């Protein structure tokens, strides 16, 4: 008989555990003082920079000379009243081009250029160099002359004069409304239009056809008499509500696919609470991907295979699942699942050696601090995650927005994408820690060491055709990082580079002006192309990549069948389901 009793701890083990718990709670309590950023990581980066500067006297002398030259240039420009030749949107107002503001802008830009040069010291750890440059930019953004408000910003002074101060009153109301919304109170000045899932967004007709503790599976009603035989199964990121892909009817990815004759299934992730602290990556893999694939096979008897598609972290999760399903005997219940006809990854990383701007904030010390913070509540809150993205883009998302709202008295005009962006979700503590450590810190997926059911998986096992999308201005999943799938998967890969960023590049409906993309297919036995070689050979095209993907899906499909109506189950209800409405005031 198996003894399930927990073995008693030795005195040394008990002391170690007690000390760890105390330190963890102390770190969590002190974390708000540093905005959740590790002061140790910052100190190590600063010391690395300072020591290398001290050990390179010639570089230090060069930088000191650069300061003197910058001062002379500034003095000459000021004497000749030369306008600033710069496209910085913070200083677009004509008032910045004249005395006394123009010299201030000149000095500020000289300081930016000097610090960018000064943080590139030879010999520094690459991560510390990125951190030093990043934090220098953060301080400079905070000290920008545009943030001086009424006293030092000519645009604010002009607006105050023109409106007789009503902009300052509106700014005060905006600040009060922001505070009230953070505390769950109704705003003093209600927004003109509030976007709600099921009413304004996420309105594509459909049903919830399966539900488990972690996800709901939505199937959308057909709008064409016949549909493609292979359904499309979409796995969105768990850090976002699924309706980023089902916004308003005119830009809904789901509706457009349905109108083109596809049977569309999509996951809607549950917004976890403190009881879900122990959910891990295996739970997200099984209850998110495998369980819902099994549900699709049971719901669609003529479904032998599906076109699987993952967006952002959902694409990373899907690539893990695809690798596991590609190796015989890896998954015990594989016979209950449909085959994967194709795999499509949208702005999804599989190699995390160059993870973009988020990598600046992720190292051992930072992850340990996040773990201590999550241990207090069992999850990372949506505002905490949103705050990290705001911090990465503080110039646009913090300081420029504060200028518009508080000093100019302007209010953001809400739209569907903004409404979705503010509808944040949580992440369970164990899962988020495991994801950061296995993917960001140890890069286990790319190196063939990520475990699924006790065995490591390899992306090289994937043999089905892949369609991979990167976006030109993506700071979350840089396209050159996404492109690395070419080195990891030995199969046919059609890679698309589209205009836009992480969200706007994917939500890029046909007819949207100024959209373009380039596309090139590498056969399964094709040679490796560098990013620059790929760009030289890829065919540029105007318009939306959606149409190219639709044609690609048809080309890899097996014909059409009569339209499939979703199962109506009163206990599950209609789309957009229940989980999408879960919202917490964190």
XYZ file of C-alpha atoms in Angstrom:
586
model
C 0.000 0.000 0.000
C 1.336 3.389 -1.017
C 1.996 5.760 1.849
C 0.699 9.206 0.911
C 1.812 10.862 4.130
C 4.086 13.828 3.712
C 7.520 13.078 5.186
C 8.475 15.189 8.166
C 10.873 18.032 7.533
C 14.253 18.101 9.206
C 15.087 21.081 11.370
C 17.404 22.423 8.697
C 14.777 22.056 5.956
C 12.152 23.719 8.169
C 14.483 26.626 8.894
C 15.279 27.031 5.201
C 11.588 27.009 4.245
C 10.680 29.496 6.970
C 13.456 31.861 5.889
C 12.392 31.603 2.249
C 8.753 32.359 3.117
C 9.742 35.375 5.205
C 11.979 36.767 2.474
C 9.313 36.159 -0.161
C 6.694 38.090 1.804
C 9.154 40.889 2.474
C 9.973 41.199 -1.227
C 6.270 41.204 -2.146
C 5.595 43.944 0.413
C 8.446 46.107 -0.883
C 7.733 45.498 -4.591
C 5.270 48.427 -4.964
C 8.059 50.803 -3.956
C 9.938 49.841 -7.132
C 6.809 49.488 -9.294
C 7.277 45.727 -9.317
C 10.728 45.979 -10.904
C 13.693 44.236 -9.350
C 16.041 46.814 -7.763
C 18.761 44.145 -7.782
C 18.560 43.771 -11.565
C 18.776 47.537 -11.938
C 21.706 47.770 -9.515
C 23.620 45.016 -11.309
C 23.112 46.714 -14.668
C 24.204 50.062 -13.238
C 27.287 48.552 -11.631
C 28.186 46.732 -14.857
C 27.988 50.037 -16.735
C 29.887 52.010 -14.099
C 32.720 49.462 -13.780
C 33.217 49.219 -17.532
C 33.183 53.005 -17.837
C 35.789 53.243 -15.066
C 37.975 50.629 -16.788
C 37.886 52.393 -20.159
C 39.505 55.819 -19.639
C 39.753 56.508 -23.362
C 36.019 55.958 -23.795
C 35.328 58.098 -20.728
C 37.484 60.873 -22.206
C 35.691 60.548 -25.542
C 32.308 60.814 -23.837
C 33.467 63.844 -21.838
C 34.633 65.482 -25.068
C 31.273 64.651 -26.638
C 29.548 66.559 -23.841
C 31.667 69.629 -24.596
C 31.002 69.328 -28.339
C 27.280 68.975 -27.692
C 27.371 72.120 -25.566
C 29.143 74.032 -28.346
C 26.644 72.803 -30.943
C 23.797 73.808 -28.655
C 25.291 77.269 -28.141
C 25.753 77.790 -31.887
C 22.221 76.647 -32.667
C 20.836 78.923 -29.971
C 22.761 81.986 -31.207
C 21.573 81.437 -34.769
C 18.039 80.545 -33.631
C 18.059 77.381 -35.728
C 14.776 75.461 -35.552
C 14.895 71.862 -34.455
C 14.952 69.568 -37.476
C 13.327 66.595 -35.805
C 10.184 64.538 -36.235
C 9.684 63.968 -32.502
C 5.870 64.157 -32.091
C 6.233 65.489 -28.540
C 7.526 68.761 -29.991
C 5.344 69.045 -33.085
C 3.583 72.212 -31.884
C 5.008 75.350 -33.600
C 5.761 76.933 -30.229
C 8.639 74.525 -29.671
C 10.436 75.931 -32.724
C 10.919 79.393 -31.206
C 12.683 81.045 -28.300
C 12.860 80.202 -25.427
C 11.576 76.671 -26.087
C 13.748 75.689 -29.062
C 17.054 75.744 -27.086
C 15.475 73.525 -24.436
C 14.452 70.982 -27.080
C 17.946 71.135 -28.606
C 19.548 70.419 -25.229
C 17.137 67.578 -24.544
C 17.855 65.848 -27.856
C 21.582 66.270 -27.335
C 21.215 64.534 -23.957
C 19.251 61.685 -25.557
C 21.942 61.142 -28.183
C 24.731 61.272 -25.580
C 23.125 58.697 -23.283
C 22.381 56.386 -26.200
C 26.097 56.484 -27.015
C 27.248 56.258 -23.399
C 25.340 53.060 -22.644
C 27.030 51.091 -25.458
C 30.234 50.168 -23.649
C 32.324 47.293 -24.903
C 32.423 44.298 -22.570
C 29.090 44.824 -20.827
C 26.715 41.908 -20.525
C 24.244 42.300 -23.430
C 21.252 42.171 -21.072
C 22.802 44.803 -18.791
C 23.567 46.991 -21.793
C 19.948 46.788 -22.906
C 18.789 47.583 -19.389
C 21.131 50.566 -19.027
C 19.952 51.999 -22.338
C 16.313 51.280 -21.488
C 16.373 52.878 -18.039
C 18.297 55.892 -19.320
C 15.576 56.363 -21.912
C 12.900 56.007 -19.214
C 14.451 58.775 -17.120
C 14.860 61.023 -20.140
C 11.251 60.425 -21.178
C 10.122 61.407 -17.700
C 12.265 64.578 -17.791
C 11.094 65.603 -21.264
C 10.295 69.328 -21.579
C 6.890 68.334 -22.937
C 5.977 67.038 -19.465
C 6.356 70.411 -17.769
C 2.693 71.225 -18.289
C 1.432 74.772 -17.912
C 4.766 76.225 -16.841
C 7.024 74.986 -19.601
C 4.939 73.621 -22.473
C 3.953 76.226 -25.091
C 1.131 74.035 -26.396
C -0.471 73.852 -22.948
C -0.028 77.596 -22.415
C -1.683 78.354 -25.747
C -4.557 75.962 -25.082
C -5.094 77.453 -21.628
C -5.171 80.964 -23.081
C -7.571 80.004 -25.882
C -9.992 78.103 -23.646
C -9.705 80.449 -20.642
C -8.536 77.530 -18.536
C -11.321 75.054 -19.365
C -8.679 72.542 -20.504
C -7.336 72.448 -16.928
C -10.837 71.851 -15.584
C -11.360 69.048 -18.096
C -8.000 67.624 -17.113
C -9.010 67.592 -13.469
C -12.239 65.763 -14.380
C -10.243 63.251 -16.449
C -7.948 62.611 -13.486
C -10.923 62.158 -11.146
C -12.609 59.769 -13.584
C -9.416 57.741 -13.852
C -9.251 57.412 -10.081
C -12.930 56.482 -9.818
C -12.675 53.805 -12.497
C -9.658 52.282 -10.738
C -11.817 51.935 -7.627
C -14.882 50.521 -9.404
C -16.888 53.744 -9.304
C -18.918 55.294 -12.091
C -17.114 58.147 -13.891
C -18.206 61.738 -13.337
C -18.423 62.157 -17.100
C -19.655 58.896 -18.678
C -18.024 57.790 -21.913
C -20.051 58.393 -25.051
C -19.956 54.737 -26.041
C -18.922 51.722 -24.021
C -17.960 48.582 -25.922
C -19.322 45.438 -24.316
C -18.707 41.839 -25.415
C -21.856 40.365 -26.901
C -23.385 43.762 -27.603
C -20.827 45.871 -29.463
C -17.891 43.497 -29.899
C -17.744 39.684 -30.006
C -21.131 39.626 -31.758
C -20.498 37.004 -34.441
C -23.380 34.478 -34.047
C -22.375 31.160 -32.556
C -22.611 28.857 -29.569
C -20.499 27.595 -26.712
C -20.135 23.924 -27.622
C -17.760 22.764 -24.885
C -16.589 24.025 -21.519
C -14.039 22.919 -18.968
C -12.527 24.622 -15.952
C -10.015 26.590 -18.013
C -11.640 27.319 -21.360
C -14.799 27.532 -23.415
C -14.918 26.353 -27.009
C -16.976 28.567 -29.324
C -18.279 27.461 -32.709
C -19.669 30.096 -35.051
C -22.717 29.706 -37.263
C -22.085 29.211 -40.979
C -23.022 31.995 -43.395
C -22.431 30.001 -46.577
C -24.276 26.872 -47.862
C -21.043 24.890 -47.974
C -17.898 25.111 -45.865
C -14.382 23.788 -46.096
C -14.112 20.214 -44.840
C -11.348 21.033 -42.325
C -12.477 23.404 -39.546
C -10.258 26.245 -38.343
C -9.338 25.932 -34.656
C -7.920 29.148 -33.124
C -5.948 29.341 -29.877
C -5.605 32.974 -28.685
C -3.192 34.132 -26.026
C -4.242 33.550 -22.431
C -3.190 37.080 -21.457
C -5.985 38.542 -23.599
C -9.710 38.055 -24.134
C -10.370 36.110 -27.319
C -12.398 38.872 -28.966
C -9.284 40.658 -30.215
C -10.080 38.344 -33.153
C -13.822 39.125 -33.051
C -14.068 42.885 -32.613
C -16.682 44.901 -34.510
C -18.324 43.171 -37.504
C -16.254 45.169 -40.010
C -12.896 44.035 -38.608
C -13.746 40.676 -37.033
C -11.260 37.992 -38.069
C -13.749 35.300 -37.007
C -16.656 36.763 -39.003
C -14.505 37.209 -42.094
C -13.352 33.585 -41.971
C -16.933 32.417 -41.505
C -18.046 34.488 -44.497
C -15.327 32.865 -46.604
C -16.799 29.434 -45.926
C -14.818 28.155 -42.946
C -16.132 26.385 -39.861
C -14.486 28.388 -37.075
C -13.797 27.228 -33.519
C -11.993 29.479 -31.028
C -10.961 29.194 -27.382
C -12.172 31.643 -24.776
C -9.840 31.381 -21.775
C -11.176 31.568 -18.243
C -10.026 34.544 -16.202
C -8.390 32.777 -13.232
C -8.785 33.634 -9.555
C -6.837 32.839 -6.395
C -8.102 29.239 -6.431
C -6.265 28.646 -9.714
C -2.792 29.481 -8.398
C -1.476 25.943 -9.014
C -2.547 25.678 -12.654
C 0.532 25.093 -14.778
C 1.549 24.940 -18.434
C 0.446 21.302 -18.635
C -3.075 22.339 -17.570
C -3.191 25.007 -20.262
C -1.940 22.515 -22.826
C -4.398 19.761 -21.918
C -7.509 21.758 -20.980
C -6.851 24.413 -23.592
C -5.660 22.533 -26.661
C -6.029 18.762 -26.321
C -9.422 18.674 -24.579
C -10.947 21.086 -27.078
C -9.474 19.234 -30.049
C -11.149 16.100 -28.697
C -14.407 18.042 -28.382
C -14.166 19.150 -32.024
C -13.718 15.557 -33.179
C -16.749 14.470 -31.142
C -18.872 17.395 -32.369
C -17.917 17.116 -36.043
C -18.008 13.403 -36.961
C -16.726 14.031 -40.485
C -13.734 15.951 -39.119
C -10.568 13.968 -39.682
C -8.231 16.976 -39.475
C -8.267 20.654 -38.514
C -6.366 23.768 -39.525
C -4.878 24.843 -36.174
C -4.004 28.517 -35.631
C -2.383 30.214 -32.628
C -1.987 33.913 -31.873
C 0.820 35.319 -29.682
C 1.276 33.071 -26.620
C -1.516 30.909 -27.998
C 0.763 30.230 -30.948
C 3.607 29.243 -28.632
C 1.259 26.854 -26.813
C -0.052 25.470 -30.118
C 3.486 24.844 -31.372
C 4.180 22.798 -28.217
C 0.991 20.819 -28.786
C 1.775 20.295 -32.483
C 5.265 19.020 -31.658
C 3.853 16.620 -29.068
C 1.159 15.317 -31.429
C 3.705 14.848 -34.224
C 5.671 12.223 -32.295
C 3.966 8.806 -32.122
C 3.274 7.696 -28.571
C 3.974 11.113 -27.017
C 0.324 11.775 -26.050
C -1.651 8.867 -24.597
C -5.042 10.174 -25.781
C -3.872 11.213 -29.250
C -6.268 8.746 -30.902
C -9.185 10.804 -29.573
C -7.987 13.949 -31.342
C -8.280 14.984 -34.978
C -5.096 15.252 -36.972
C -3.552 18.654 -37.611
C -3.857 19.413 -41.319
C -1.817 22.612 -41.020
C -0.420 24.847 -38.286
C -0.555 28.668 -38.479
C 1.289 30.919 -36.032
C 0.390 34.613 -35.793
C 2.991 36.875 -34.134
C 4.078 33.909 -32.019
C 7.614 33.217 -30.797
C 9.134 29.763 -30.531
C 12.721 30.907 -29.943
C 13.150 33.388 -27.095
C 16.790 34.359 -27.489
C 15.682 37.722 -28.926
C 12.287 38.242 -27.297
C 11.882 41.951 -27.976
C 11.318 44.673 -25.425
C 9.822 42.360 -22.808
C 13.233 40.698 -22.544
C 14.616 43.869 -20.964
C 12.441 43.244 -17.909
C 13.017 39.493 -17.609
C 15.960 37.925 -15.803
C 16.419 35.636 -12.806
C 16.076 38.384 -10.225
C 12.997 39.883 -11.883
C 11.267 36.518 -12.233
C 12.011 35.712 -8.579
C 10.412 39.015 -7.554
C 7.361 38.297 -9.726
C 7.056 34.876 -8.092
C 7.103 36.498 -4.656
C 4.430 38.971 -5.739
C 2.234 36.234 -7.238
C 2.602 34.047 -4.151
C 0.700 36.638 -2.124
C -2.480 36.388 -4.245
C -1.977 33.334 -6.432
C -1.905 35.226 -9.727
C -0.442 38.125 -11.659
C -3.184 40.685 -12.128
C -4.156 42.201 -15.446
C -3.180 45.736 -14.398
C 0.261 44.454 -13.340
C 0.807 42.940 -16.772
C -0.652 46.016 -18.464
C 1.646 48.193 -16.370
C 4.664 46.336 -17.756
C 3.598 47.143 -21.318
C 2.926 50.751 -20.327
C 6.375 50.976 -18.777
C 7.957 49.654 -21.973
C 6.216 52.393 -23.951
C 5.969 55.079 -21.290
C 6.623 57.888 -23.778
C 3.387 57.171 -25.659
C 1.287 55.341 -23.071
C 2.132 57.337 -19.945
C 3.674 60.757 -20.501
C 2.102 61.768 -23.825
C -1.246 60.423 -22.685
C -1.000 62.318 -19.402
C -0.215 65.496 -21.350
C -3.310 65.075 -23.515
C -5.668 64.107 -20.727
C -4.488 66.211 -17.766
C -3.048 69.362 -19.339
C -4.764 69.644 -22.713
C -8.044 68.372 -21.287
C -8.607 65.866 -24.097
C -10.348 62.550 -23.665
C -9.513 59.479 -25.690
C -12.232 58.586 -28.144
C -13.046 54.967 -27.334
C -12.921 52.310 -30.026
C -13.234 48.542 -30.075
C -9.493 47.885 -29.891
C -9.043 50.242 -26.919
C -11.963 48.600 -25.134
C -10.419 45.176 -25.640
C -6.998 46.410 -24.504
C -8.430 47.578 -21.177
C -10.271 44.278 -20.608
C -7.326 42.664 -18.833
C -6.914 39.103 -17.588
C -4.976 37.398 -14.846
C -2.334 34.680 -14.994
C -2.013 31.840 -12.462
C 1.180 32.006 -10.414
C 2.629 28.577 -11.229
C 1.835 28.736 -14.946
C 3.281 32.231 -15.400
C 6.435 31.353 -13.484
C 6.879 28.174 -15.520
C 6.323 30.014 -18.799
C 8.866 32.724 -17.971
C 11.490 30.274 -16.781
C 11.088 27.571 -19.424
C 10.639 29.884 -22.408
C 12.298 33.230 -21.665
C 15.104 32.225 -19.317
C 15.963 28.699 -20.506
C 14.577 28.705 -24.075
C 13.563 25.079 -23.626
C 11.144 24.946 -26.565
C 13.725 26.007 -29.152
C 16.351 23.716 -27.653
C 14.122 20.632 -27.593
C 13.884 20.410 -23.798
C 10.279 21.475 -23.104
C 8.540 18.537 -21.376
C 5.066 17.262 -22.272
C 3.816 14.287 -20.250
C 7.314 13.568 -19.031
C 9.099 13.654 -22.398
C 10.772 16.574 -24.142
C 9.258 17.668 -27.454
C 10.976 19.007 -30.556
C 9.549 21.372 -33.146
C 11.597 19.436 -35.706
C 8.977 16.661 -35.433
C 6.298 18.882 -37.020
C 5.754 17.719 -40.579
C 2.526 19.497 -41.581
C 2.668 22.738 -43.618
C 2.987 25.909 -41.564
C 1.805 29.474 -42.207
C 3.680 31.971 -40.018
C 2.937 35.707 -39.746
C 5.266 38.381 -38.378
C 4.509 42.092 -38.204
C 6.913 44.902 -39.123
C 6.467 47.013 -35.975
C 5.997 44.247 -33.419
C 7.801 45.064 -30.152
C 6.300 42.070 -28.300
C 7.195 39.339 -30.817
C 9.733 40.920 -33.202
C 9.352 39.453 -36.670
C 12.989 38.396 -36.871
C 12.438 36.359 -33.716
C 9.222 34.849 -35.131
C 11.147 34.031 -38.327
C 13.431 31.660 -36.398
C 10.803 28.931 -36.788
C 12.589 28.262 -40.096
C 15.568 26.866 -38.146
C 13.415 24.795 -35.793
C 10.771 23.073 -37.937
C 11.730 20.823 -40.862
C 8.600 21.323 -42.917
C 7.077 23.577 -45.571
C 6.795 27.093 -44.133
C 5.006 30.007 -45.739
C 6.208 33.144 -43.973
C 4.351 36.462 -44.211
C 5.653 39.832 -43.068
C 2.802 42.313 -42.786
C 2.568 45.997 -41.974
C 1.483 47.113 -38.518
C 2.296 46.047 -34.986
C 1.500 43.137 -32.707
C -2.260 43.763 -32.724
C -2.979 46.035 -35.695
C -0.837 43.898 -37.989
C -2.940 40.824 -37.215
C -6.321 42.594 -37.088
C -5.840 43.818 -40.645
C -9.091 43.261 -42.484
C -9.363 43.495 -46.301
C -10.143 47.027 -47.364
C -8.158 48.622 -44.548
C -6.154 51.432 -46.175
C -2.358 51.442 -46.398
C -1.929 47.737 -45.635
C 0.703 45.592 -47.324
C 2.552 42.342 -46.830
C 5.278 40.165 -48.345
C 5.127 36.386 -48.617
C 7.479 33.563 -49.506
C 7.202 29.777 -49.132
C 10.155 27.607 -48.196
C 9.590 23.956 -49.208
C 10.308 21.273 -46.657
C 13.653 20.593 -48.324
C 14.447 24.244 -48.995
C 17.634 26.017 -47.869
C 17.959 28.383 -44.947
C 17.499 32.053 -45.836
C 18.608 34.878 -43.575
C 16.058 37.578 -42.789
C 17.648 39.966 -45.283
C 17.756 37.256 -47.978
C 14.119 36.482 -47.318
C 13.176 40.152 -47.721
C 15.056 40.298 -51.029
C 13.154 37.301 -52.397
C 9.677 37.713 -50.865
C 6.959 39.064 -53.129
C 5.504 42.354 -51.818
C 1.751 42.845 -52.190
C -0.801 45.495 -51.244
C -3.787 44.621 -49.095
C -4.516 42.242 -46.243
C -2.698 38.983 -45.543
C -6.081 37.485 -44.587
C -6.909 36.822 -48.230
C -3.556 35.095 -48.780
C -4.136 32.868 -45.746
C -7.642 31.980 -46.939
C -6.274 30.870 -50.310
C -3.496 28.941 -48.560
C -6.035 27.106 -46.378
C -8.088 26.152 -49.425
C -4.951 24.957 -51.192
C -4.165 22.683 -48.242
C -7.763 21.525 -47.743
C -9.744 18.622 -49.162
C -12.906 20.204 -50.545
C -16.229 21.320 -49.116
C -19.140 19.874 -47.138
C -22.580 21.277 -46.209
C -22.496 24.063 -43.628
C -22.255 22.866 -40.025
C -24.589 24.311 -37.415
C -23.197 24.503 -33.875
C -24.728 22.273 -31.232
C -27.345 24.088 -29.151
C -26.964 23.247 -25.479
C -28.919 25.432 -23.071
C -26.432 24.703 -20.278
C -23.603 26.153 -22.385
C -25.411 29.061 -24.029
C -24.672 31.271 -27.021
C -21.429 32.986 -27.957
C -19.531 34.888 -26.642
C -20.022 32.629 -23.632
C -19.523 33.142 -19.926
C -15.759 33.331 -19.472
C -15.366 36.439 -21.622
C -17.421 38.416 -19.094
C -15.234 37.522 -16.112
C -13.723 40.759 -14.872
C -11.991 41.606 -11.604
C -11.248 44.905 -9.941
C -7.560 44.309 -9.141
